[in-house]
């Protein structure tokens, strides 16, 4: 049994293996080749945070692989009414073959995995977003034909996305630069990992410095789910941390832009420049 809780837990070889399998399955699906690898399997999906892309992708993936997905919202399940995580883990382990959870606390996901007898997948926490970043790495490799040696920058909040991007990109041999305003840096555990990696990482305050010559630009919203009350404060702090024509002018001519979505569209300081 192998959980997917955060990219810090995976080796470079495991990440590449996941990407290779995903590429093969995408090819099979495109050419209508059957791949019922999860025939008869059931995935319990716990959503304590709202979702569009995560829910649709997991449900569709389970269907295409021959399995079945069960949607469990926090409001409608016992975990949302205060049932201990360990009890939820034990019950779901008796009925299902895997658990995907999208929630706030990384500690909750780790605890769920400790008590479950089936694989647990982190669909998002405030600390990490491993599935999103694996999909991003897959996309980059499709477009650029490689990962090792590419340069990536992230502009904005040191949130779950950048935490996972730093780890994932460094592990596959990419160079990483991050531009965050002071007070919004990535998680200390991630920065410690980046320092131990030895080279290929920089944390700066100037977005143009971070973006110079990069092959891929990542960004995210200034205020994520659960941070709505900080929106005004964040608009002031992140003024200038935007992907726009000036920033793209200093990147590599073939640079691609990635955004995990949802994005706030409509211009002004409310969006992150897509």
Coordinates of C-alpha atoms in Angstrom, one line a residue:
X1 CA 0.0 0.0 0.0
X2 CA 1.3 3.4 -0.9
X3 CA -0.2 6.7 0.2
X4 CA 0.1 10.0 -1.7
X5 CA 0.2 12.6 1.1
X6 CA 2.8 15.0 -0.1
X7 CA 5.6 15.1 -2.7
X8 CA 8.2 15.2 0.1
X9 CA 7.4 11.5 0.6
X10 CA 8.2 10.5 -3.0
X11 CA 11.5 9.9 -4.7
X12 CA 12.4 11.2 -8.1
X13 CA 12.0 7.7 -9.5
X14 CA 8.5 7.4 -8.1
X15 CA 7.4 10.8 -9.5
X16 CA 8.7 9.9 -12.9
X17 CA 7.0 6.5 -12.7
X18 CA 3.7 8.2 -11.9
X19 CA 4.1 10.5 -14.9
X20 CA 5.0 7.6 -17.2
X21 CA 2.0 5.6 -16.2
X22 CA -0.2 8.7 -16.6
X23 CA 1.1 9.3 -20.1
X24 CA 0.3 5.7 -21.1
X25 CA -3.2 5.9 -19.7
X26 CA -3.8 9.2 -21.5
X27 CA -2.7 7.6 -24.7
X28 CA -5.0 4.6 -24.1
X29 CA -7.9 6.9 -23.4
X30 CA -7.3 9.0 -26.5
X31 CA -7.2 5.9 -28.7
X32 CA -10.2 4.3 -27.0
X33 CA -8.1 1.4 -25.6
X34 CA -9.7 -0.2 -22.5
X35 CA -7.8 0.1 -19.3
X36 CA -10.0 -1.3 -16.5
X37 CA -7.2 -1.3 -13.9
X38 CA -9.5 -0.4 -11.1
X39 CA -12.4 -2.8 -12.1
X40 CA -14.5 -3.4 -9.0
X41 CA -12.7 -0.9 -6.9
X42 CA -14.3 1.9 -4.9
X43 CA -12.8 5.3 -3.9
X44 CA -14.2 7.2 -1.0
X45 CA -13.8 11.0 -1.7
X46 CA -14.1 13.2 1.4
X47 CA -14.6 16.9 0.5
X48 CA -14.3 19.4 3.4
X49 CA -13.4 22.1 0.8
X50 CA -15.4 22.8 -2.3
X51 CA -14.1 21.6 -5.6
X52 CA -14.8 21.5 -9.3
X53 CA -11.7 20.1 -11.0
X54 CA -10.6 17.8 -8.2
X55 CA -14.0 16.1 -7.9
X56 CA -14.6 15.9 -11.7
X57 CA -11.1 14.5 -12.4
X58 CA -11.2 11.9 -9.7
X59 CA -14.8 10.7 -10.5
X60 CA -14.0 10.6 -14.2
X61 CA -10.8 8.8 -13.7
X62 CA -12.4 6.2 -11.5
X63 CA -15.1 5.6 -14.1
X64 CA -12.6 5.4 -17.0
X65 CA -10.5 2.9 -15.0
X66 CA -13.6 0.7 -14.3
X67 CA -14.0 1.7 -10.7
X68 CA -16.6 3.8 -8.7
X69 CA -16.2 7.0 -6.7
X70 CA -18.3 7.9 -3.7
X71 CA -18.7 11.6 -2.9
X72 CA -18.7 12.4 0.8
X73 CA -19.1 16.1 1.8
X74 CA -18.1 17.3 5.2
X75 CA -21.6 18.5 5.8
X76 CA -23.2 15.2 5.1
X77 CA -20.8 12.7 6.5
X78 CA -20.0 11.9 10.2
X79 CA -16.5 13.4 9.9
X80 CA -18.2 16.8 9.5
X81 CA -20.1 16.2 12.7
X82 CA -17.0 15.6 14.8
X83 CA -16.4 11.9 14.3
X84 CA -12.8 11.1 15.1
X85 CA -10.6 10.7 12.0
X86 CA -9.4 7.3 13.2
X87 CA -13.0 6.0 13.3
X88 CA -13.7 7.3 9.7
X89 CA -10.5 5.7 8.5
X90 CA -11.4 2.3 10.0
X91 CA -15.0 2.4 8.6
X92 CA -14.0 3.4 5.1
X93 CA -11.2 0.8 5.1
X94 CA -13.9 -1.9 5.6
X95 CA -16.0 -0.8 2.6
X96 CA -13.7 0.9 0.1
X97 CA -10.4 0.4 -1.6
X98 CA -9.0 3.9 -1.3
X99 CA -9.7 7.3 0.2
X100 CA -9.2 10.7 -1.4
X101 CA -9.6 13.7 1.0
X102 CA -9.6 17.4 0.2
X103 CA -9.4 19.4 3.5
X104 CA -7.6 22.0 5.4
X105 CA -5.1 20.4 7.8
X106 CA -2.2 18.3 6.6
X107 CA -2.2 16.7 10.0
X108 CA -5.8 15.4 9.4
X109 CA -4.6 13.7 6.2
X110 CA -1.6 12.2 7.8
X111 CA -3.7 10.9 10.7
X112 CA -6.3 9.4 8.3
X113 CA -3.5 7.5 6.6
X114 CA -2.1 6.2 9.9
X115 CA -5.4 4.6 10.8
X116 CA -6.6 3.5 7.3
X117 CA -5.8 0.1 5.9
X118 CA -6.2 1.3 2.3
X119 CA -4.3 4.0 0.3
X120 CA -5.0 7.6 1.1
X121 CA -4.6 10.4 -1.5
X122 CA -4.2 14.1 -0.6
X123 CA -6.6 16.0 -2.9
X124 CA -5.5 19.3 -1.3
X125 CA -4.6 20.6 2.1
X126 CA -3.4 24.0 3.3
X127 CA 0.2 22.6 3.2
X128 CA 0.3 20.6 -0.1
X129 CA -1.4 20.0 -3.4
X130 CA 0.5 16.9 -4.8
X131 CA -2.0 15.7 -7.4
X132 CA -2.2 19.2 -9.0
X133 CA 1.6 19.5 -9.2
X134 CA 1.9 16.0 -10.7
X135 CA -0.6 17.0 -13.4
X136 CA 1.4 20.2 -13.9
X137 CA 4.7 18.3 -14.3
X138 CA 2.9 16.0 -16.8
X139 CA 1.8 19.0 -18.8
X140 CA 5.2 20.6 -18.8
X141 CA 6.8 17.4 -20.0
X142 CA 4.2 17.0 -22.8
X143 CA 5.0 20.6 -24.0
X144 CA 8.7 20.7 -23.4
X145 CA 9.6 17.0 -24.0
X146 CA 11.7 17.0 -20.8
X147 CA 11.8 18.3 -17.2
X148 CA 15.4 18.1 -16.1
X149 CA 17.3 21.3 -16.8
X150 CA 14.2 23.5 -17.3
X151 CA 13.7 26.7 -15.2
X152 CA 10.5 27.4 -13.4
X153 CA 9.4 30.4 -11.4
X154 CA 6.4 30.9 -9.1
X155 CA 5.0 34.4 -8.5
X156 CA 2.9 35.1 -5.5
X157 CA 1.8 33.5 -2.2
X158 CA 3.9 30.9 -0.6
X159 CA 0.9 28.6 -0.3
X160 CA 0.2 24.9 -0.8
X161 CA 0.8 25.1 -4.5
X162 CA 4.3 26.6 -4.3
X163 CA 5.1 24.2 -1.5
X164 CA 4.4 21.2 -3.7
X165 CA 5.9 22.9 -6.8
X166 CA 9.2 23.5 -5.1
X167 CA 9.5 19.9 -4.0
X168 CA 8.3 18.3 -7.2
X169 CA 10.3 20.5 -9.6
X170 CA 13.5 20.2 -7.7
X171 CA 13.1 16.4 -7.4
X172 CA 12.8 16.0 -11.2
X173 CA 15.9 18.2 -11.8
X174 CA 14.3 21.6 -12.6
X175 CA 15.6 24.9 -11.4
X176 CA 13.1 26.8 -9.2
X177 CA 12.8 30.5 -8.4
X178 CA 10.1 31.9 -6.2
X179 CA 9.0 35.6 -5.7
X180 CA 6.9 36.2 -2.6
X181 CA 6.3 39.4 -0.6
X182 CA 7.9 39.3 2.8
X183 CA 5.7 37.5 5.3
X184 CA 4.2 35.2 2.7
X185 CA 7.1 32.7 2.2
X186 CA 6.7 29.0 1.5
X187 CA 6.5 26.6 4.5
X188 CA 9.8 26.3 6.5
X189 CA 9.9 22.5 5.9
X190 CA 9.8 23.1 2.2
X191 CA 12.5 25.8 2.4
X192 CA 14.7 23.4 4.5
X193 CA 14.2 20.7 1.8
X194 CA 15.2 23.3 -0.9
X195 CA 18.3 24.2 1.0
X196 CA 19.3 20.6 1.4
X197 CA 18.9 20.1 -2.4
X198 CA 22.1 22.1 -2.7
X199 CA 21.5 24.3 -5.7
X200 CA 18.8 25.2 -8.2
X201 CA 16.6 27.2 -5.8
X202 CA 16.2 30.9 -5.0
X203 CA 13.7 32.9 -3.0
X204 CA 13.5 36.6 -4.0
X205 CA 11.2 39.6 -3.6
X206 CA 11.4 40.9 -7.1
X207 CA 9.1 39.0 -9.6
X208 CA 11.2 40.2 -12.6
X209 CA 14.3 38.7 -11.0
X210 CA 12.6 35.4 -10.4
X211 CA 11.2 35.2 -14.0
X212 CA 14.4 36.1 -15.8
X213 CA 15.0 33.4 -18.5
X214 CA 12.5 30.9 -17.1
X215 CA 10.8 28.2 -19.2
X216 CA 7.6 28.0 -17.1
X217 CA 5.8 30.6 -15.0
X218 CA 3.4 29.5 -12.3
X219 CA 1.0 31.7 -10.3
X220 CA -2.1 31.5 -8.1
X221 CA -4.8 33.7 -6.6
X222 CA -3.8 36.2 -3.9
X223 CA -6.5 34.9 -1.5
X224 CA -7.2 31.2 -1.5
X225 CA -10.2 29.4 0.0
X226 CA -10.5 30.3 3.7
X227 CA -8.6 33.5 3.3
X228 CA -11.5 35.7 2.1
X229 CA -11.3 37.9 5.2
X230 CA -7.7 38.7 4.3
X231 CA -8.5 39.8 0.7
X232 CA -8.0 43.5 1.2
X233 CA -4.7 43.0 3.1
X234 CA -3.5 40.6 0.5
X235 CA -4.3 42.9 -2.4
X236 CA -2.0 45.5 -0.8
X237 CA 0.8 43.0 0.0
X238 CA 0.7 41.4 -3.5
X239 CA 0.5 44.5 -5.6
X240 CA 3.0 44.0 -8.4
X241 CA 3.1 40.2 -8.0
X242 CA 1.2 39.6 -11.2
X243 CA 1.9 37.7 -14.4
X244 CA 1.6 40.4 -17.1
X245 CA 3.3 41.5 -20.3
X246 CA 6.2 43.1 -18.4
X247 CA 7.0 39.9 -16.5
X248 CA 6.6 37.7 -19.6
X249 CA 9.0 39.9 -21.5
X250 CA 12.0 38.8 -19.4
X251 CA 11.2 35.0 -19.6
X252 CA 12.4 32.6 -22.3
X253 CA 10.7 33.2 -25.6
X254 CA 9.0 29.8 -25.5
X255 CA 7.8 30.2 -21.9
X256 CA 4.5 28.7 -20.8
X257 CA 2.2 29.9 -18.1
X258 CA 0.5 27.6 -15.6
X259 CA -2.3 28.5 -13.1
X260 CA -4.0 25.9 -10.8
X261 CA -7.3 27.7 -11.0
X262 CA -9.8 29.0 -10.1
X263 CA -8.6 32.4 -11.2
X264 CA -10.3 35.7 -10.5
X265 CA -10.8 37.3 -14.0
X266 CA -11.7 40.8 -14.9
X267 CA -8.5 42.8 -14.4
X268 CA -7.3 45.1 -11.7
X269 CA -5.6 44.1 -8.5
X270 CA -8.1 41.2 -7.9
X271 CA -6.5 38.8 -10.3
X272 CA -3.2 37.2 -10.9
X273 CA -2.6 38.4 -14.5
X274 CA -3.8 35.6 -16.8

